[in-house]
PDB file of C-alpha atoms in Angstrom:
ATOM      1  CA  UNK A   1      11.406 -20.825  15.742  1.00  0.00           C
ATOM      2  CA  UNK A   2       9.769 -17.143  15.159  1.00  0.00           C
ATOM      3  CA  UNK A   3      12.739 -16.292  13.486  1.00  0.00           C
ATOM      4  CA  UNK A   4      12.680 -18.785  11.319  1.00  0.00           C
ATOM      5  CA  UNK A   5       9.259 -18.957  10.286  1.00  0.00           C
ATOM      6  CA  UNK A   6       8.998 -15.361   9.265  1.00  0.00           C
ATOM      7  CA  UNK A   7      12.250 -15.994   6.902  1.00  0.00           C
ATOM      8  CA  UNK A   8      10.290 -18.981   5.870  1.00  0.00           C
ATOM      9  CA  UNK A   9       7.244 -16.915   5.036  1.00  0.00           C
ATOM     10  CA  UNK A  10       8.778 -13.832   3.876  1.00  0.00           C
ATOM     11  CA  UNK A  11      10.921 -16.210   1.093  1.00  0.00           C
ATOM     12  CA  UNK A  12       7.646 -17.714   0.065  1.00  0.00           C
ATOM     13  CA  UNK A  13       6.351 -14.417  -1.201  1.00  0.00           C
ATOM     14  CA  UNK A  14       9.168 -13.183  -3.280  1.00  0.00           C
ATOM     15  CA  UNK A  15       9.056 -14.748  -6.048  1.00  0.00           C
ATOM     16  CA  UNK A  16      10.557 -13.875  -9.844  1.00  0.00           C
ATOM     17  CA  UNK A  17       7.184 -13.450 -11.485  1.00  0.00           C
ATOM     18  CA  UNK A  18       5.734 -11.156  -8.725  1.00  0.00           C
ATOM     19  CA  UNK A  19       8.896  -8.875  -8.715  1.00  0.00           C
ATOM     20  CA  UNK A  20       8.644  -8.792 -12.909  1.00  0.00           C
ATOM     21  CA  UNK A  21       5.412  -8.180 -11.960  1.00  0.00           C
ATOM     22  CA  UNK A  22       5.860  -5.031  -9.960  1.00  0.00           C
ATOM     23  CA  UNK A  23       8.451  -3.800 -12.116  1.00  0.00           C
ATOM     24  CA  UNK A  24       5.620  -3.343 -14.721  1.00  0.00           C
ATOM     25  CA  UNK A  25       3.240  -1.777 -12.632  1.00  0.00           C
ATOM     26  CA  UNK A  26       5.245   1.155 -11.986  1.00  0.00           C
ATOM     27  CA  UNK A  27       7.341   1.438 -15.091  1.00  0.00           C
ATOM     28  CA  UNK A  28       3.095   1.309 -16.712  1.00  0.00           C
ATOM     29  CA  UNK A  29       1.979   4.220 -14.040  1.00  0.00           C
ATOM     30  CA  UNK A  30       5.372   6.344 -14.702  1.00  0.00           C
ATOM     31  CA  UNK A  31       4.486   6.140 -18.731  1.00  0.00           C
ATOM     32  CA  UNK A  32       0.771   7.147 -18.119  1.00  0.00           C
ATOM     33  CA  UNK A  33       2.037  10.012 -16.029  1.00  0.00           C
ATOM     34  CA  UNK A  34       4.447  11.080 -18.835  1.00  0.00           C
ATOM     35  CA  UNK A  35       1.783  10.342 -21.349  1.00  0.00           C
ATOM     36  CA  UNK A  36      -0.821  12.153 -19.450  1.00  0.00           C
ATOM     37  CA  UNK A  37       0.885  15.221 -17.557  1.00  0.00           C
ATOM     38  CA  UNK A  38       3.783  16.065 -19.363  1.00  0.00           C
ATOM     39  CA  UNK A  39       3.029  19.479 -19.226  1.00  0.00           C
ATOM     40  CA  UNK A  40       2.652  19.614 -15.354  1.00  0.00           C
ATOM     41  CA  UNK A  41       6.003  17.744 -14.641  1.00  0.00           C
ATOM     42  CA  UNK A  42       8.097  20.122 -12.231  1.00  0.00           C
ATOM     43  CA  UNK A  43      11.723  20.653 -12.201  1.00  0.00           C
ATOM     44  CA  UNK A  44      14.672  18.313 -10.142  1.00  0.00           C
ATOM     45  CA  UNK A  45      14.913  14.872 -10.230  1.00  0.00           C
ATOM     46  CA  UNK A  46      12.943  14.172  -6.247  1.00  0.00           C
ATOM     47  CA  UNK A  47      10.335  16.420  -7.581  1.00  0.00           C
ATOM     48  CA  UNK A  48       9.983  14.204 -10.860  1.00  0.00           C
ATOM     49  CA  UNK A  49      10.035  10.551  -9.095  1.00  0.00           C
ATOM     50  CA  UNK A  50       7.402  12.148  -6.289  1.00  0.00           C
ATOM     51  CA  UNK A  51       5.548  13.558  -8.741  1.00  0.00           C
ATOM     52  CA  UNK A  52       4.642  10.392 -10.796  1.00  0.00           C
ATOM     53  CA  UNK A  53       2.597   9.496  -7.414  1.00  0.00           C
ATOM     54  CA  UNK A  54       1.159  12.808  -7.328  1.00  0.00           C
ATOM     55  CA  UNK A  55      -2.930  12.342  -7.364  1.00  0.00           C
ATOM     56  CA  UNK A  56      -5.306  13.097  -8.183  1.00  0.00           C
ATOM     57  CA  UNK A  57      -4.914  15.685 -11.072  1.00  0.00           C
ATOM     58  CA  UNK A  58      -7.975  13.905 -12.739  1.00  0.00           C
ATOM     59  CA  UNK A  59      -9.774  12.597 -10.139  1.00  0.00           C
ATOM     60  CA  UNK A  60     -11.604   9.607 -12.850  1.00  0.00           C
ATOM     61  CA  UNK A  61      -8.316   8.907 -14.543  1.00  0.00           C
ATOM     62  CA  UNK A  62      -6.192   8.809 -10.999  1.00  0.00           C
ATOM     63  CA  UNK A  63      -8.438   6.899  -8.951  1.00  0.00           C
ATOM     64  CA  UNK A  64      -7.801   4.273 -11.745  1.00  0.00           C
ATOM     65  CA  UNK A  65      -4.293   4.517 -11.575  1.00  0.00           C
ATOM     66  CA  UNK A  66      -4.267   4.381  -7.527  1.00  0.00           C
ATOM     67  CA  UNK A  67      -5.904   1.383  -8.024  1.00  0.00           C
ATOM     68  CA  UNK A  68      -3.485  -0.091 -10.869  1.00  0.00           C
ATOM     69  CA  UNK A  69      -0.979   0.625  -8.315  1.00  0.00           C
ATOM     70  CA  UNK A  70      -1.964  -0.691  -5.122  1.00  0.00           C
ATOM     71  CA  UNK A  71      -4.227  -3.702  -6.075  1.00  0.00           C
ATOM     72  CA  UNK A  72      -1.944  -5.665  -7.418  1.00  0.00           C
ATOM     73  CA  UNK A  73       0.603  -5.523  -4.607  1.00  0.00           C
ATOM     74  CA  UNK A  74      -3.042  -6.264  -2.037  1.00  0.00           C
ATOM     75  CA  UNK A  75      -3.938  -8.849  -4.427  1.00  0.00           C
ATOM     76  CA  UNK A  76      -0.673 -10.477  -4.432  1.00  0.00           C
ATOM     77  CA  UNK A  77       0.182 -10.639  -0.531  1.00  0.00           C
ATOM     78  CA  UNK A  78      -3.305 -10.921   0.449  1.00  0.00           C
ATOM     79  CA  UNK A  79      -3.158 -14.555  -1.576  1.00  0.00           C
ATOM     80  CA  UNK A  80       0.067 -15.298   0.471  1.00  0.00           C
ATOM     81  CA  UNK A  81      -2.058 -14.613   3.506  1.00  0.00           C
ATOM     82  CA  UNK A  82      -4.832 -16.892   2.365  1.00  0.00           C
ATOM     83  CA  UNK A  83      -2.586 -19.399   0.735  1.00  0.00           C
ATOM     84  CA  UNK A  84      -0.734 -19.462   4.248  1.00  0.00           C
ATOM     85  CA  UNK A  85      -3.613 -19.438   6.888  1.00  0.00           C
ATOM     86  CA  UNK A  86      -5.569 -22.476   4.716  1.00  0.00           C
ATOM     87  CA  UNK A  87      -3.095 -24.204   3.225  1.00  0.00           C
ATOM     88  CA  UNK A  88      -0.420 -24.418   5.524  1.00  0.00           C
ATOM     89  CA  UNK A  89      -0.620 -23.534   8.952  1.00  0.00           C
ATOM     90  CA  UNK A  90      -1.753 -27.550  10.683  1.00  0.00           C
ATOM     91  CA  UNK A  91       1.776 -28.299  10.255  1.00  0.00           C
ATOM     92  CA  UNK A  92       3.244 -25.381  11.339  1.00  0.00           C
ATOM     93  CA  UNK A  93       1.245 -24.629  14.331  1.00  0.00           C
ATOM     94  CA  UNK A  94       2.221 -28.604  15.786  1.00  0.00           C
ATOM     95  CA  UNK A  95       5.716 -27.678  15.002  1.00  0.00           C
ATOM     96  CA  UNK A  96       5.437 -24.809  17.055  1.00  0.00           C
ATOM     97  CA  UNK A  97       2.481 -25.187  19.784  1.00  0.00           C
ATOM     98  CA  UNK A  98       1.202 -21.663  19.008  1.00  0.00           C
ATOM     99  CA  UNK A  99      -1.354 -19.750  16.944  1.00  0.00           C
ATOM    100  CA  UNK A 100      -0.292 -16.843  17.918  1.00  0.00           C
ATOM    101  CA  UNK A 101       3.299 -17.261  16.975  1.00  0.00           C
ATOM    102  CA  UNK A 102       2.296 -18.643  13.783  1.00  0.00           C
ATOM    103  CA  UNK A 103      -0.094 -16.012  13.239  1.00  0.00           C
ATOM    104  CA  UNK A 104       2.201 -13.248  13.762  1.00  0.00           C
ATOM    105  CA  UNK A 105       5.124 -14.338  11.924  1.00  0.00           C
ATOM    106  CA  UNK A 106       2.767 -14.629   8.919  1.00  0.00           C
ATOM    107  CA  UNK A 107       2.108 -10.388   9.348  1.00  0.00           C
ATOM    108  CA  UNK A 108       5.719  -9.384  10.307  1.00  0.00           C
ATOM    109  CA  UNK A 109       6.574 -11.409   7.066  1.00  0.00           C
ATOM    110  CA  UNK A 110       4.277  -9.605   5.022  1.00  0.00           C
ATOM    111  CA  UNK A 111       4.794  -6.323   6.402  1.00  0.00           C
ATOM    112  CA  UNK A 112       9.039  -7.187   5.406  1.00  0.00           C
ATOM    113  CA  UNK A 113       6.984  -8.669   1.855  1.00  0.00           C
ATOM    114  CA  UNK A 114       5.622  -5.159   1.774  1.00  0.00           C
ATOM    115  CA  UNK A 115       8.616  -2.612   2.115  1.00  0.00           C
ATOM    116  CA  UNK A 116      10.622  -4.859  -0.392  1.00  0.00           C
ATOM    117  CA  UNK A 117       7.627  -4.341  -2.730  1.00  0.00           C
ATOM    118  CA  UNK A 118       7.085  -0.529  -2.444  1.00  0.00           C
ATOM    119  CA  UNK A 119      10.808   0.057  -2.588  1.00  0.00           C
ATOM    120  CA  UNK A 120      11.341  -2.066  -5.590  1.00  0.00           C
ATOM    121  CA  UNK A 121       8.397   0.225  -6.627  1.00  0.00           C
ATOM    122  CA  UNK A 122       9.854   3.330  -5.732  1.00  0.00           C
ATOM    123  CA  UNK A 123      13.011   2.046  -7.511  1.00  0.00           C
ATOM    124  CA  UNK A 124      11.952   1.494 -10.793  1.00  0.00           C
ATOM    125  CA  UNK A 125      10.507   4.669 -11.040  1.00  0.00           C
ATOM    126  CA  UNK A 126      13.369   6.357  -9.551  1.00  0.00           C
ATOM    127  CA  UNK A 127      15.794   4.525 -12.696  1.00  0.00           C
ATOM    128  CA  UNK A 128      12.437   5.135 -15.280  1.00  0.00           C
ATOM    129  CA  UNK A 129      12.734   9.192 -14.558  1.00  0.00           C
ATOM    130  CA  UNK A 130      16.379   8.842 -14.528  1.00  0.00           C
ATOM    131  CA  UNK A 131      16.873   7.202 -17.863  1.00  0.00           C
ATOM    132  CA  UNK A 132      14.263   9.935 -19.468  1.00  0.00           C
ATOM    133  CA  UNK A 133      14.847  12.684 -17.753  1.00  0.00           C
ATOM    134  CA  UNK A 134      16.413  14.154 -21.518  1.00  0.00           C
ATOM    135  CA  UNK A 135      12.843  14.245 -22.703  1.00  0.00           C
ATOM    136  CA  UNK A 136      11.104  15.442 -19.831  1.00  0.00           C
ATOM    137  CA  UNK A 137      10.764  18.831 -20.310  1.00  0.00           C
ATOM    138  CA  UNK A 138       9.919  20.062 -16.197  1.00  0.00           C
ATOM    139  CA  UNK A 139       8.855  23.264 -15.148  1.00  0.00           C
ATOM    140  CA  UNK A 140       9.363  25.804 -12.562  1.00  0.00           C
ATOM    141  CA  UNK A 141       5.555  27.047 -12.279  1.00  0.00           C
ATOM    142  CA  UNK A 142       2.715  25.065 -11.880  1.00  0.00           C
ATOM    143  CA  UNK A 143       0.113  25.030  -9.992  1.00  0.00           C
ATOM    144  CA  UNK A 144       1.290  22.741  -7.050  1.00  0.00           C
ATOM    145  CA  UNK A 145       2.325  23.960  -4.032  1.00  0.00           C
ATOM    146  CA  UNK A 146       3.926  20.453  -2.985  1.00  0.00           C
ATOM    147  CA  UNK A 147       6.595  21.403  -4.672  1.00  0.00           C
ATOM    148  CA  UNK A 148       7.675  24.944  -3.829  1.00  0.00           C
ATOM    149  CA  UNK A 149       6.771  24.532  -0.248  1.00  0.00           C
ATOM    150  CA  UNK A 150       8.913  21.410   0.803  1.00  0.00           C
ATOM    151  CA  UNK A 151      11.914  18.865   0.619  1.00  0.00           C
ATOM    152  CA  UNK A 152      11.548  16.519  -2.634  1.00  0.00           C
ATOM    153  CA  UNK A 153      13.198  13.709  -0.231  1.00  0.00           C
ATOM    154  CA  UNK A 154      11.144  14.351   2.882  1.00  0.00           C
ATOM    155  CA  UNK A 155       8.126  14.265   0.612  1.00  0.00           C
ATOM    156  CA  UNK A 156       9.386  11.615  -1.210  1.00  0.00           C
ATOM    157  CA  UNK A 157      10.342   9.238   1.968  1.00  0.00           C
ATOM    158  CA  UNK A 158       7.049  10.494   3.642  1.00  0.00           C
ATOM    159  CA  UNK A 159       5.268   9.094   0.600  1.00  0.00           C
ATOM    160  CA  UNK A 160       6.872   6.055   0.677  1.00  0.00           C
ATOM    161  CA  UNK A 161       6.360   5.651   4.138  1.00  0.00           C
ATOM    162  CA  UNK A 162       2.547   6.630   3.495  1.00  0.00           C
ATOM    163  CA  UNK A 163       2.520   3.858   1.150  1.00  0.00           C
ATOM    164  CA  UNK A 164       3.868   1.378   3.623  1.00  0.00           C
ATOM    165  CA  UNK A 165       1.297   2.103   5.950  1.00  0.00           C
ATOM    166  CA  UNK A 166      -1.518   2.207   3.490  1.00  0.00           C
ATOM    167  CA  UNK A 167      -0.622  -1.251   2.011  1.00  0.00           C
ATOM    168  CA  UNK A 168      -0.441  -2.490   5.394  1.00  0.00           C
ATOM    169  CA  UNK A 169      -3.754  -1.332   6.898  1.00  0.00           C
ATOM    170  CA  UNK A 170      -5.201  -2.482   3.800  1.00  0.00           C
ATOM    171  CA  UNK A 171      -4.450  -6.034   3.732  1.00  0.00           C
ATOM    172  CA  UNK A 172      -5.294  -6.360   7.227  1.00  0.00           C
ATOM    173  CA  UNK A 173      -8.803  -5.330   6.602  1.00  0.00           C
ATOM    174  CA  UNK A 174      -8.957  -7.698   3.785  1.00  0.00           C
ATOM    175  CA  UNK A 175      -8.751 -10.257   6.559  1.00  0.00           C
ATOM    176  CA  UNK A 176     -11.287  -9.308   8.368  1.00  0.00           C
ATOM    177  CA  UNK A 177     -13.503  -9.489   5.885  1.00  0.00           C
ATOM    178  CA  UNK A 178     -12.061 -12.416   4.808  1.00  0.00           C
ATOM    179  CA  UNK A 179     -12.993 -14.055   7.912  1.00  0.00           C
ATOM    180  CA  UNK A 180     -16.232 -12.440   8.231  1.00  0.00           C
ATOM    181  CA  UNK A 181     -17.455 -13.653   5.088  1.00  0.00           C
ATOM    182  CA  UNK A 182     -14.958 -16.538   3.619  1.00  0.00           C
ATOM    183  CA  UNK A 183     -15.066 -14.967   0.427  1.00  0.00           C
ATOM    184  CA  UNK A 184     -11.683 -14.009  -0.965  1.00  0.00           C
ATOM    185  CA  UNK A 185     -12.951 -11.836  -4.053  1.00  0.00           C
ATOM    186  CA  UNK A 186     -15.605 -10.596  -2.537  1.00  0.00           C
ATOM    187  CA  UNK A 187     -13.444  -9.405   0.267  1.00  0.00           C
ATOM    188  CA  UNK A 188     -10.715  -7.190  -2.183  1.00  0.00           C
ATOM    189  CA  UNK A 189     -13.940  -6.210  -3.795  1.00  0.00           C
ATOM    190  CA  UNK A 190     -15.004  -4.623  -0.327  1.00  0.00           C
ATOM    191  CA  UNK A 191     -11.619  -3.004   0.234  1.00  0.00           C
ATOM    192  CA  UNK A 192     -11.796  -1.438  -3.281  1.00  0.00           C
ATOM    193  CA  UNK A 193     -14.837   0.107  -2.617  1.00  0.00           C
ATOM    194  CA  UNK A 194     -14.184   1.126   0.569  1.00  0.00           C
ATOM    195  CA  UNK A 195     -10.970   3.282  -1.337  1.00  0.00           C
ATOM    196  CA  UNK A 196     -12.968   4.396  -3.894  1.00  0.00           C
ATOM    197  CA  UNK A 197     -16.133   5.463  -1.382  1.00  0.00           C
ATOM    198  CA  UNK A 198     -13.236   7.146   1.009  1.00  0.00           C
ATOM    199  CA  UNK A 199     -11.558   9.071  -1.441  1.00  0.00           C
ATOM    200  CA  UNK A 200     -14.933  10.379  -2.863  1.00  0.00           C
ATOM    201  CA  UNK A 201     -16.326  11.049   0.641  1.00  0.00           C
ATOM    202  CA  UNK A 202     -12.816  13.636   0.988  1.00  0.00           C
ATOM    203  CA  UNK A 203     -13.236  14.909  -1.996  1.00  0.00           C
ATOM    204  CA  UNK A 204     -16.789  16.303  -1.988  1.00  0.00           C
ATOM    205  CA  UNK A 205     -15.724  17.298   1.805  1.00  0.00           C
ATOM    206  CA  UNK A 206     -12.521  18.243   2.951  1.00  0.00           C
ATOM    207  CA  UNK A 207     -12.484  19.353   5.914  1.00  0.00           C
ATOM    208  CA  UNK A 208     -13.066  15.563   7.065  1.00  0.00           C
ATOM    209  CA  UNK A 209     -10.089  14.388   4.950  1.00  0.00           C
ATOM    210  CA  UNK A 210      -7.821  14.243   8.066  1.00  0.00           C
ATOM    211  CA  UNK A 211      -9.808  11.393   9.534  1.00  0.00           C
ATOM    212  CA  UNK A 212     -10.202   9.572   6.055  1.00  0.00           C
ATOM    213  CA  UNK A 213      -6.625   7.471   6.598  1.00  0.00           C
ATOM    214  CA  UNK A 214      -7.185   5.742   3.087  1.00  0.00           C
ATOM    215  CA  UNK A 215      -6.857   8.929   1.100  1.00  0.00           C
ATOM    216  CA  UNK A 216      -3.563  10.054   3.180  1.00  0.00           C
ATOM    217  CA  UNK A 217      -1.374   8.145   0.609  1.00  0.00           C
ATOM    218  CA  UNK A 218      -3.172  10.716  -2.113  1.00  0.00           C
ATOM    219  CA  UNK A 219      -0.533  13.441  -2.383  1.00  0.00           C
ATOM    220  CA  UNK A 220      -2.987  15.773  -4.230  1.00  0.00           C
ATOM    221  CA  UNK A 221      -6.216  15.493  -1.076  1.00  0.00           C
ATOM    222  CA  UNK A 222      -2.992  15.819   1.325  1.00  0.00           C
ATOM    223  CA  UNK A 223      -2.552  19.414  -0.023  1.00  0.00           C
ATOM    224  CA  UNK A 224      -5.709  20.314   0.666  1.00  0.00           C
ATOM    225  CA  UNK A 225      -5.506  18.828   4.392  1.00  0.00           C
ATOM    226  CA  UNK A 226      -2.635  21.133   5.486  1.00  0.00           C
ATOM    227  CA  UNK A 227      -2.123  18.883   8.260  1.00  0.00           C
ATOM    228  CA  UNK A 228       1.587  17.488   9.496  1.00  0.00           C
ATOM    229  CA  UNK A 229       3.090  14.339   8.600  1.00  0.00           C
ATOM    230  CA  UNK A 230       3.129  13.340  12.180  1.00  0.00           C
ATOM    231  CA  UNK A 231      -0.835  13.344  12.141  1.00  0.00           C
ATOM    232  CA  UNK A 232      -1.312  10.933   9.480  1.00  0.00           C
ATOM    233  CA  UNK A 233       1.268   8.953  10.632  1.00  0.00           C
ATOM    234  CA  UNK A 234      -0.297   8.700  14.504  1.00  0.00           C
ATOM    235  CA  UNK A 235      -3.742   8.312  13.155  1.00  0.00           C
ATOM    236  CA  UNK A 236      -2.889   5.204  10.088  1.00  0.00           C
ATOM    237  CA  UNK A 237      -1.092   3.544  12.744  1.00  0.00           C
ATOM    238  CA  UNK A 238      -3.525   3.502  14.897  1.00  0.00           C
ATOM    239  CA  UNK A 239      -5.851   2.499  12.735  1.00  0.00           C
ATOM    240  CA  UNK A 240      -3.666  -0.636  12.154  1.00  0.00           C
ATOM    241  CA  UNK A 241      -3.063  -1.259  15.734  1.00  0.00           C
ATOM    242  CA  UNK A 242      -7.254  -1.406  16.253  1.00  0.00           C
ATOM    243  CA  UNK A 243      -7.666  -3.533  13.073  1.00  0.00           C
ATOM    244  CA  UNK A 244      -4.833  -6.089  13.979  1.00  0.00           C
ATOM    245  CA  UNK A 245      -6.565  -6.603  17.299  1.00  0.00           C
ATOM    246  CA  UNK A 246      -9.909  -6.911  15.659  1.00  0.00           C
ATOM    247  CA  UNK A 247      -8.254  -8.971  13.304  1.00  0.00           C
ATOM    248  CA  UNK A 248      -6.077 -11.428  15.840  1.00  0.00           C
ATOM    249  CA  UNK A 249      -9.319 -11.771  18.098  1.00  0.00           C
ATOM    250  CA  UNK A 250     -11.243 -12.971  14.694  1.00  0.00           C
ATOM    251  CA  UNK A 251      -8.825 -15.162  14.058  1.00  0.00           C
ATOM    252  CA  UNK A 252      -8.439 -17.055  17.813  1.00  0.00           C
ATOM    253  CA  UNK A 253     -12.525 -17.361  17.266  1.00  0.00           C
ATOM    254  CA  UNK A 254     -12.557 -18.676  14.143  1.00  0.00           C
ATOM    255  CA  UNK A 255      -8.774 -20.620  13.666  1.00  0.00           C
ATOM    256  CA  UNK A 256     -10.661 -24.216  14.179  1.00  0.00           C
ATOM    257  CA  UNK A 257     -12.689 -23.143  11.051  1.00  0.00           C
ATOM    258  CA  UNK A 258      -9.816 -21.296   9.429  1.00  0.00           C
ATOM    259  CA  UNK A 259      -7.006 -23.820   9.705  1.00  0.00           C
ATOM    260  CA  UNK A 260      -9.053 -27.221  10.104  1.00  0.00           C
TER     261      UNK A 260
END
C-alpha cells in the first residue's frame, strides 16, 4: 500500500503546466545569464551549463535570480504538500491505518517530485547552451577558479546534487512553519527570508559559511569556503534528518488539527 501511495502522490504532482512551467524558469535564468555575463562565460560545454548556476557574480542581481529559480519549484511542491495533508489524507489514512505511512509516502513522493524537477531543470539548460553555443563566445581566463581547478561533470553533478538537497531541506522547513503558524504564505515568506538573511550573514562573514547549509547550493560563496563536497553533503543532510524529525513529531501532535 506504501508503494502505491507514493506512485499515487508522486503522479499527482507532475503535471503538464508545472513541467511548461519549469521549462521557463530555466530557459528565463540561462537568457539572463547570457544577457548579463556574456563576457565571463568560460570555455567547454560542462563549464557553460555549470556556469549558468554560478552565483553570485552580483550579489543584488543573483540573489534575485536564486530566488526565480528555487521558489517556484518550493512554491509548487510545497502546495502539493498542503493540498495533500488538508485535503486528502481522512481517506487515505482509513485506507491504510497509519499516519505515519501516509505521512511518509507524501515526502518520499516529493523528494522523487523533486529530482524529476531539478533534472528537467538541469536539462533544459543543458539543450539551451547546446543550441547557442555558436554565439557564446567563452573564454579561457577569467577570474574563477571553479573552473580551472576541477571536473565540469563532478561540479556539475555535485551542483545538482546540492540542489537536490537544498530543495529538499527547504520544503521541509516550510512545514514546520506551516504547522507552527497555519499560514501558508506567511510560511514561504519565512523561508525566503531565512535564504536571503543566510546568504547575507556568509557573505559579510565567511569564515562561518561552512555551517550556513542554505548558501552551499551558491557556487560563487562555495569558492570562498574551500571546504570538500563531502562536508556539505554530511552537514545538509543532517540538517534534513533533524528537521524531518522535528517535522514528523509536529505533525503526530498536531495531525487531529491538521487532517480533521
Amino acid at each position: 500500500m506504501l508503494k502505491k501511495l507514493v506512485t499515487y502522490y508522486t503522479c499527482s504532482f507532475f503535471k503538464i503546466k508545472y513541467v511548461l512551467g519549469i521549462v521557463a524558469i530555466f530557459v528565463l535564468n540561462s537568457m539572463l545569464v547570457c544577457t548579463s555575463y556574456a563576457d565571463l562565460i568560460p570555455n567547454g560545454y560542462t563549464n557553460q551549463i555549470v556556469f549558468m548556476f554560478y552565483m553570485p557574480l552580483n550579489i543584488q542581481f543573483d540573489i534575485l535570480r536564486w530566488l526565480l529559480i528555487i521558489i517556484p519549484v518550493l512554491l509548487l511542491l510545497s502546495s502539493c504538500i498542503v493540498r495533500e495533508l488538508t485535503n486528502h489524507p481522512t481517506y487515505l489514512i482509513l485506507r491504510m491505518k497509519s499516519y505515519r505511512d501516509c505521512f511518509h509516502s507524501i515526502f518520499i513522493a516529493i523528494g522523487i517530485s523533486l529530482i524529476g524537477y531539478v533534472g528537467i531543470g538541469y536539462m533544459v539548460t543543458a539543450i539551451f547552451v547546446y543550441f547557442i553555443n555558436n554565439n557564446i563566445e567563452g573564454h579561457n581566463e577569467i577570474p574563477l577558479s571553479l573552473f580551472h581547478n576541477s571536473d565540469g561533470w563532478q561540479v556539475l553533478l555535485s551542483h545538482f546534487i546540492l540542489f537536490i538537497l537544498t530543495g529538499l531541506l527547504l520544503l521541509i522547513i516550510h512545514t514546520i512553519f506551516l504547522f507552527i503558524i497555519n499560514n501558508a504564505v506567511f510560511a514561504m515568506f519565512l523561508v525566503i527570508i531565512s535564504m536571503i538573511s543566510s546568504v547575507a550573514v556568509g557573505y559579510l562573514f565567511p569564515p562561518i559559511l561552512k555551517f550556513l547549509p542554505l548558501t552551499y547550493f551558491l557556487l560563487g560563496l562555495r569558492e570562498l569556503q574551500g571546504i570538500s563536497f563531502a562536508w556539505f553533503n554530511t552537514i545538509i543532510v543532517l540538517c534534513i534528518v533533524l528537521s524531518y524529525s522535528v517535522l514528523y513529531g509536529l505533525f503526530i501532535k498536531l495531525r487531529e488539527k491538521i487532517v480533521g
